[in-house]
Coordinates of C-alpha atoms and ligand atoms in Angstrom, one line a residue:
M1 CA -21.6 -14.9 5.2
I2 CA -19.4 -16.0 8.0
Q3 CA -20.8 -15.7 11.5
Y4 CA -19.3 -13.1 14.0
E5 CA -18.9 -15.8 16.6
K6 CA -16.8 -17.9 14.2
L7 CA -14.5 -15.0 13.5
Q8 CA -14.1 -14.4 17.3
E9 CA -13.4 -18.1 17.8
I10 CA -10.6 -18.0 15.2
A11 CA -9.0 -14.7 15.9
G12 CA -9.9 -14.0 19.5
A13 CA -12.9 -11.7 20.4
E14 CA -10.7 -8.7 21.1
H15 CA -9.4 -8.8 17.5
V16 CA -12.7 -8.8 15.7
H17 CA -14.7 -5.5 15.2
R18 CA -18.1 -5.1 13.6
D19 CA -19.1 -2.2 11.3
E20 CA -15.6 -0.7 11.4
P21 CA -15.4 2.6 9.5
M22 CA -12.7 2.3 6.8
S23 CA -12.2 6.0 6.9
S24 CA -10.2 5.3 10.1
H25 CA -8.0 2.8 8.3
T26 CA -7.1 4.6 5.1
T27 CA -4.9 7.6 4.5
F28 CA -7.6 9.0 2.2
R29 CA -9.8 9.1 5.3
I30 CA -12.7 7.9 3.1
G31 CA -14.8 4.7 3.3
G32 CA -17.9 3.4 5.0
P33 CA -18.0 0.4 7.4
A34 CA -16.5 -3.0 6.8
D35 CA -18.9 -5.7 8.1
Y36 CA -16.0 -7.2 10.0
Y37 CA -12.5 -5.9 10.7
V38 CA -10.1 -8.5 12.0
E39 CA -6.5 -7.9 13.1
T40 CA -3.9 -10.6 13.2
G41 CA -0.2 -11.2 13.3
D42 CA -0.3 -15.0 13.5
E43 CA 0.1 -17.3 10.5
Q44 CA -2.2 -20.0 11.8
T45 CA -4.9 -17.5 12.6
L46 CA -4.6 -16.0 9.2
A47 CA -4.9 -19.5 7.5
G48 CA -8.0 -20.2 9.7
L49 CA -9.6 -16.9 8.6
V50 CA -8.8 -17.4 4.9
C51 CA -10.2 -21.0 4.9
A52 CA -13.3 -20.1 6.9
C53 CA -14.1 -17.2 4.7
R54 CA -13.7 -19.4 1.6
R55 CA -15.8 -22.2 3.0
T56 CA -18.6 -19.7 3.7
D57 CA -18.2 -17.8 0.4
T58 CA -17.4 -14.6 2.4
P59 CA -15.5 -12.0 0.6
F60 CA -12.3 -10.8 2.4
F61 CA -9.7 -8.2 1.7
I62 CA -6.0 -8.0 2.9
L63 CA -5.2 -4.6 4.4
G64 CA -1.8 -3.1 4.9
N65 CA -1.7 0.5 6.0
G66 CA -4.6 1.5 3.6
S67 CA -2.4 4.1 1.9
N68 CA -3.3 3.1 -1.6
L69 CA -7.0 2.5 -1.2
L70 CA -10.3 4.2 -2.0
V71 CA -13.1 2.5 -0.2
A72 CA -16.8 3.0 -1.2
D73 CA -19.0 5.2 1.0
E74 CA -21.2 2.1 1.5
G75 CA -18.2 0.3 2.9
Y76 CA -17.2 -3.3 2.4
R77 CA -19.4 -6.3 2.6
G78 CA -17.1 -8.9 4.0
V79 CA -14.1 -9.3 6.2
M80 CA -11.2 -6.8 6.2
I81 CA -8.1 -8.6 7.5
S82 CA -5.4 -6.2 8.8
L83 CA -1.9 -7.7 8.9
R84 CA -0.3 -4.9 10.9
G85 CA 0.3 -7.5 13.6
F86 CA 3.0 -9.1 11.4
D87 CA 5.5 -6.5 12.7
E88 CA 8.8 -8.2 13.4
I89 CA 12.1 -7.0 11.9
S90 CA 15.5 -8.7 12.3
F91 CA 18.9 -8.5 10.6
V92 CA 21.0 -11.6 9.8
E93 CA 24.5 -11.3 11.2
E94 CA 26.2 -13.4 8.5
K95 CA 26.6 -11.6 5.2
T96 CA 25.4 -13.0 1.9
S97 CA 27.9 -14.3 -0.6
D98 CA 27.9 -10.9 -2.3
G99 CA 28.7 -9.1 0.9
K100 CA 25.2 -7.7 1.7
T101 CA 23.2 -7.9 4.9
L102 CA 19.7 -9.5 5.0
M103 CA 16.8 -7.7 6.7
K104 CA 13.9 -10.0 7.5
A105 CA 10.6 -8.1 8.0
G106 CA 7.0 -9.0 8.6
S107 CA 4.4 -7.7 6.1
G108 CA 2.8 -5.4 8.6
V109 CA 6.0 -3.4 9.3
L110 CA 5.8 0.2 8.1
L111 CA 8.3 1.1 5.4
S112 CA 9.4 4.2 7.5
K113 CA 10.3 2.0 10.4
A114 CA 12.2 -0.6 8.2
A115 CA 14.1 2.2 6.5
M116 CA 15.0 3.8 9.8
Q117 CA 16.2 0.5 11.2
A118 CA 18.3 -0.3 8.1
A119 CA 19.8 3.2 8.3
G120 CA 20.6 2.7 12.0
K121 CA 22.6 -0.4 11.1
G122 CA 24.5 1.5 8.4
L123 CA 22.8 -0.3 5.6
T124 CA 22.1 1.6 2.3
G125 CA 19.6 0.9 -0.4
F126 CA 16.3 1.5 1.4
E127 CA 16.5 5.3 1.7
F128 CA 13.9 5.7 -1.1
A129 CA 11.2 3.9 1.0
G130 CA 11.4 6.0 4.2
G131 CA 8.7 8.4 3.2
I132 CA 6.2 6.0 1.6
P133 CA 3.4 5.5 4.1
G134 CA 2.7 1.8 3.5
T135 CA 3.5 -1.5 5.0
L136 CA 6.1 -3.9 3.5
G137 CA 3.3 -6.2 2.4
G138 CA 1.5 -3.5 0.5
A139 CA 4.9 -2.3 -0.9
V140 CA 5.9 -5.7 -2.2
T141 CA 2.4 -6.2 -3.7
M142 CA 2.6 -2.8 -5.4
N143 CA 6.3 -2.8 -6.1
A144 CA 6.4 0.6 -4.4
G145 CA 9.1 3.0 -5.5
A146 CA 10.2 6.6 -5.2
Y147 CA 13.2 8.8 -6.2
G148 CA 14.7 6.2 -8.5
G149 CA 14.5 3.2 -6.1
E150 CA 11.9 0.5 -5.9
I151 CA 11.2 -2.7 -4.0
K152 CA 12.5 -4.7 -6.9
D153 CA 16.0 -3.4 -6.4
V154 CA 16.4 -4.7 -2.8
I155 CA 14.0 -7.7 -2.4
V156 CA 15.5 -11.2 -2.2
S157 CA 12.5 -13.4 -1.4
V158 CA 9.1 -13.4 0.1
R159 CA 7.1 -15.8 2.2
V160 CA 3.5 -16.0 1.0
M161 CA 0.2 -17.8 1.9
D162 CA -2.1 -19.0 -0.7
M163 CA -5.9 -19.3 -0.6
E164 CA -5.7 -22.8 0.9
G165 CA -3.7 -21.5 3.8
Q166 CA -0.5 -23.1 2.5
I167 CA 2.8 -21.3 2.9
R168 CA 5.6 -21.1 0.4
E169 CA 8.6 -19.0 -0.6
L170 CA 8.9 -17.0 -3.8
S171 CA 12.2 -15.6 -5.2
A172 CA 12.4 -12.0 -6.3
Q173 CA 12.3 -13.3 -9.9
E174 CA 9.1 -15.3 -9.3
L175 CA 7.4 -12.1 -8.1
D176 CA 7.7 -10.7 -11.6
L177 CA 8.0 -7.1 -10.3
S178 CA 7.5 -4.2 -12.6
Y179 CA 6.1 -0.7 -12.4
R180 CA 3.5 -1.0 -9.6
H181 CA 3.0 -4.6 -10.4
S182 CA 3.8 -8.0 -8.8
V183 CA 2.2 -11.5 -9.2
I184 CA 0.8 -11.3 -5.6
Q185 CA -2.6 -10.1 -6.6
E186 CA -2.9 -12.1 -9.9
Q187 CA -2.1 -15.3 -8.0
E188 CA -4.2 -14.3 -4.9
L189 CA -1.3 -14.6 -2.5
I190 CA -0.8 -13.0 0.9
V191 CA 2.6 -11.6 1.8
L192 CA 3.6 -12.8 5.2
S193 CA 7.2 -11.5 5.3
A194 CA 10.1 -10.7 3.0
D195 CA 13.9 -10.7 2.9
F196 CA 15.8 -7.7 1.6
A197 CA 19.5 -7.3 1.0
F198 CA 21.4 -4.1 1.6
K199 CA 25.0 -2.9 1.1
D200 CA 27.1 -1.4 3.9
G201 CA 27.0 2.4 4.0
D202 CA 27.5 5.2 6.4
T203 CA 24.7 5.8 8.9
E204 CA 25.2 9.6 8.9
Q205 CA 25.0 9.8 5.1
I206 CA 22.1 7.5 4.9
Q207 CA 20.1 9.4 7.5
E208 CA 21.0 12.7 5.8
K209 CA 19.7 11.3 2.5
M210 CA 16.4 10.2 4.1
R211 CA 16.0 13.7 5.7
E212 CA 16.5 15.2 2.3
L213 CA 14.0 13.0 0.6
N214 CA 11.4 13.6 3.3
A215 CA 12.0 17.4 3.0
Q216 CA 11.4 17.1 -0.8
R217 CA 8.1 15.2 -0.1
R218 CA 6.9 17.8 2.4
E219 CA 7.7 20.6 -0.1
K220 CA 6.1 19.0 -3.1
Q221 CA 3.3 16.8 -1.8
P222 CA 0.1 17.8 0.0
L223 CA 0.9 15.7 3.1
E224 CA -1.4 18.0 5.2
Y225 CA -4.5 16.4 3.6
G226 CA -5.9 12.9 3.3
S227 CA -4.9 11.1 0.1
A228 CA -3.7 7.8 -1.4
G229 CA -0.6 9.3 -2.9
S230 CA -0.3 9.5 -6.7
T231 CA -3.9 8.9 -7.8
F232 CA -2.9 7.7 -11.3
K233 CA -0.1 5.6 -12.7
R234 CA 2.6 7.3 -14.7
P235 CA 1.5 7.1 -18.3
E236 CA 4.3 6.0 -20.7
G237 CA 6.2 9.1 -21.8
Y238 CA 4.2 11.5 -19.6
F239 CA 3.8 12.6 -16.0
A240 CA 0.2 12.4 -14.8
G241 CA 0.5 15.6 -12.6
K242 CA 1.8 17.6 -15.5
L243 CA -1.0 16.5 -17.9
I244 CA -3.6 17.3 -15.2
Q245 CA -2.1 20.7 -14.6
D246 CA -1.8 21.5 -18.3
A247 CA -5.5 20.5 -18.6
G248 CA -6.2 23.3 -16.2
L249 CA -7.5 21.0 -13.5
K250 CA -5.4 22.1 -10.6
G251 CA -7.8 22.8 -7.7
Y252 CA -10.7 21.1 -9.5
R253 CA -13.1 20.3 -6.7
C254 CA -16.3 18.2 -6.0
G255 CA -17.5 18.4 -2.4
D256 CA -14.5 18.1 -0.1
V257 CA -12.3 16.3 -2.6
M258 CA -10.1 18.1 -5.0
V259 CA -7.1 18.0 -7.3
S260 CA -4.3 19.3 -5.0
E261 CA -3.1 22.9 -5.6
K262 CA 0.4 21.8 -4.6
H263 CA 0.8 18.6 -6.7
S264 CA -1.8 17.9 -9.4
G265 CA -1.0 14.2 -9.4
F266 CA -2.7 14.0 -6.0
V267 CA -6.4 13.9 -5.4
V268 CA -6.9 15.1 -1.8
N269 CA -9.6 15.0 0.8
V270 CA -9.7 18.5 2.4
G271 CA -12.4 17.8 4.9
K272 CA -15.3 15.3 5.0
G273 CA -14.7 14.0 1.4
T274 CA -16.6 11.0 0.2
C275 CA -15.8 8.2 -2.3
H276 CA -18.6 9.7 -4.4
D277 CA -16.8 13.1 -4.5
A278 CA -13.4 11.4 -5.2
M279 CA -14.8 9.4 -8.1
Q280 CA -16.4 12.5 -9.6
V281 CA -13.0 14.3 -9.5
I282 CA -11.2 11.2 -10.8
E283 CA -13.6 10.6 -13.7
H284 CA -13.6 14.3 -14.7
V285 CA -9.8 14.4 -14.7
Q286 CA -9.6 11.2 -16.8
K287 CA -12.1 12.5 -19.3
A288 CA -10.6 16.0 -19.6
V289 CA -7.0 14.6 -20.0
Y290 CA -8.1 12.1 -22.6
E291 CA -10.0 14.8 -24.6
Q292 CA -7.2 17.3 -24.5
F293 CA -4.1 15.0 -24.9
G294 CA -5.5 11.6 -25.9
V295 CA -3.8 10.0 -22.9
E296 CA -5.7 7.5 -20.7
L297 CA -4.9 7.9 -17.0
E298 CA -5.1 4.6 -15.3
L299 CA -5.9 4.5 -11.5
E300 CA -2.9 3.6 -9.3
V301 CA -5.2 3.7 -6.3
K302 CA -7.1 0.5 -5.6
R303 CA -10.9 0.9 -5.4
L304 CA -12.8 -1.3 -3.1
G305 CA -16.5 -1.8 -2.5
Ligands
FAD401 C1 1.2 10.7 0.9 C2 1.4 9.4 0.1 C3 2.6 9.2 -0.6 C4 2.9 8.1 -1.3 N1 4.0 7.9 -2.0 C5 4.3 6.8 -2.7 C6 5.5 6.6 -3.4 O1 6.4 7.5 -3.4 N2 5.7 5.5 -4.0 C7 4.8 4.5 -4.1 O2 5.0 3.5 -4.7 N3 3.6 4.6 -3.4 C8 3.3 5.7 -2.7 N4 2.2 5.9 -2.0 C9 1.1 4.8 -2.2 C10 1.2 3.7 -1.1 O3 1.8 4.2 0.1 C11 2.0 2.5 -1.6 O4 1.3 1.9 -2.7 C12 2.1 1.4 -0.5 O5 3.0 0.4 -1.0 C13 0.8 0.7 -0.1 O6 1.0 0.0 1.1 P1 -0.1 -0.3 2.1 O7 0.4 -1.2 3.2 O8 -0.7 1.0 2.6 O9 -1.2 -1.1 1.2 P2 -2.8 -1.0 1.2 O10 -3.2 0.4 0.7 O11 -3.3 -1.4 2.5 O12 -3.1 -2.1 0.1 C14 -2.7 -1.9 -1.2 C15 -2.9 -3.2 -2.0 O13 -2.0 -4.1 -1.5 C16 -2.6 -5.3 -1.0 N5 -1.9 -5.8 0.2 C17 -1.5 -5.1 1.3 N6 -0.8 -5.8 2.1 C18 -0.8 -7.1 1.5 C19 -0.2 -8.3 1.9 N7 0.5 -8.5 3.1 N8 -0.3 -9.4 1.1 C20 -1.0 -9.3 -0.1 N9 -1.6 -8.1 -0.5 C21 -1.4 -7.0 0.3 C22 -4.0 -4.8 -0.6 O14 -5.0 -5.9 -0.7 C23 -4.3 -3.8 -1.7 O15 -4.7 -4.4 -2.9 C24 1.9 7.0 -1.3 C25 0.7 7.2 -0.6 C26 0.5 8.3 0.1 C27 -0.8 8.5 0.9

């Protein structure tokens, strides 16, 4: 395991924390301590961290906004690397050959912020992302999507770092984006930044659309509780929430974790829920839905530790 002092030397003492509770860094508000939690927004520092962890056989994990994660109550044995510091956004003045405007954004930028900035510039195409509580890095990795839009529709290219600390660029095509999938995880890459292309639109209309979508979210989703969004992937030909509701599992509860009363596709933490509680709910739901409908519900949420 890498030494604390080595991490401090690479990332700066103020950016390295020991025994950091992951419940403070995940929207589920669940998860025990990570041995080390390091924040960076610098490519050279990130390369140094990756190489040092690999040299010492220390596990490490790249964290965005923790909005798609369920971390074990025992926490994480290794180094959690938060990329929230990669937070720059800019827009290219000159249009692309097909008349669009490029937005260049760091992996740590929140989707809500990027969507608002694009809207402010009168650019349309990113309205769908405004209410997704993740970072651009997490969204590219997961090919996040909502309300008929997805990252795949607007991404042009991405700058990535590999496990040797080498940086290269991938085109949208090379990312092989499909439903909640990209090559980022298979190829053990880290997203540093990405370019997106948007068409011109009308700021008023774009902002109105975003307000509408956010109102729909507030109405339909249990945003008042901790969660990691839709717990399960959408099974081909079905909706996870509908299957769970039809199986009579709305409100099914273990400890402080339950199937949301508002939206059965969400497993929510209504108090001091634990990963153990969450897994009991998840496994019960998977078993009951399979027994009643023969459909396997696959986790969309990433489990860690
Ligand atoms: C209330 C709520 C609503 C949601 N609604 C939606 C929705 O409508 N649509 C949707 O698609 N999702 C939704 N989600 C899920 C989640 O917000 C998305 O999956 C989001 O893209 C995750 O981004 P993140 O930065 O939080 O990633 P994290 O949860 O931090 O990480 C997710 C995965 O991505 C990896 N990762 C993160 N950053 C990088 C990087 N820079 N390089 C390489 N790998 C990286 C992590 O290692 C991890 O494996 C919702 C979640 C919540 C809580």
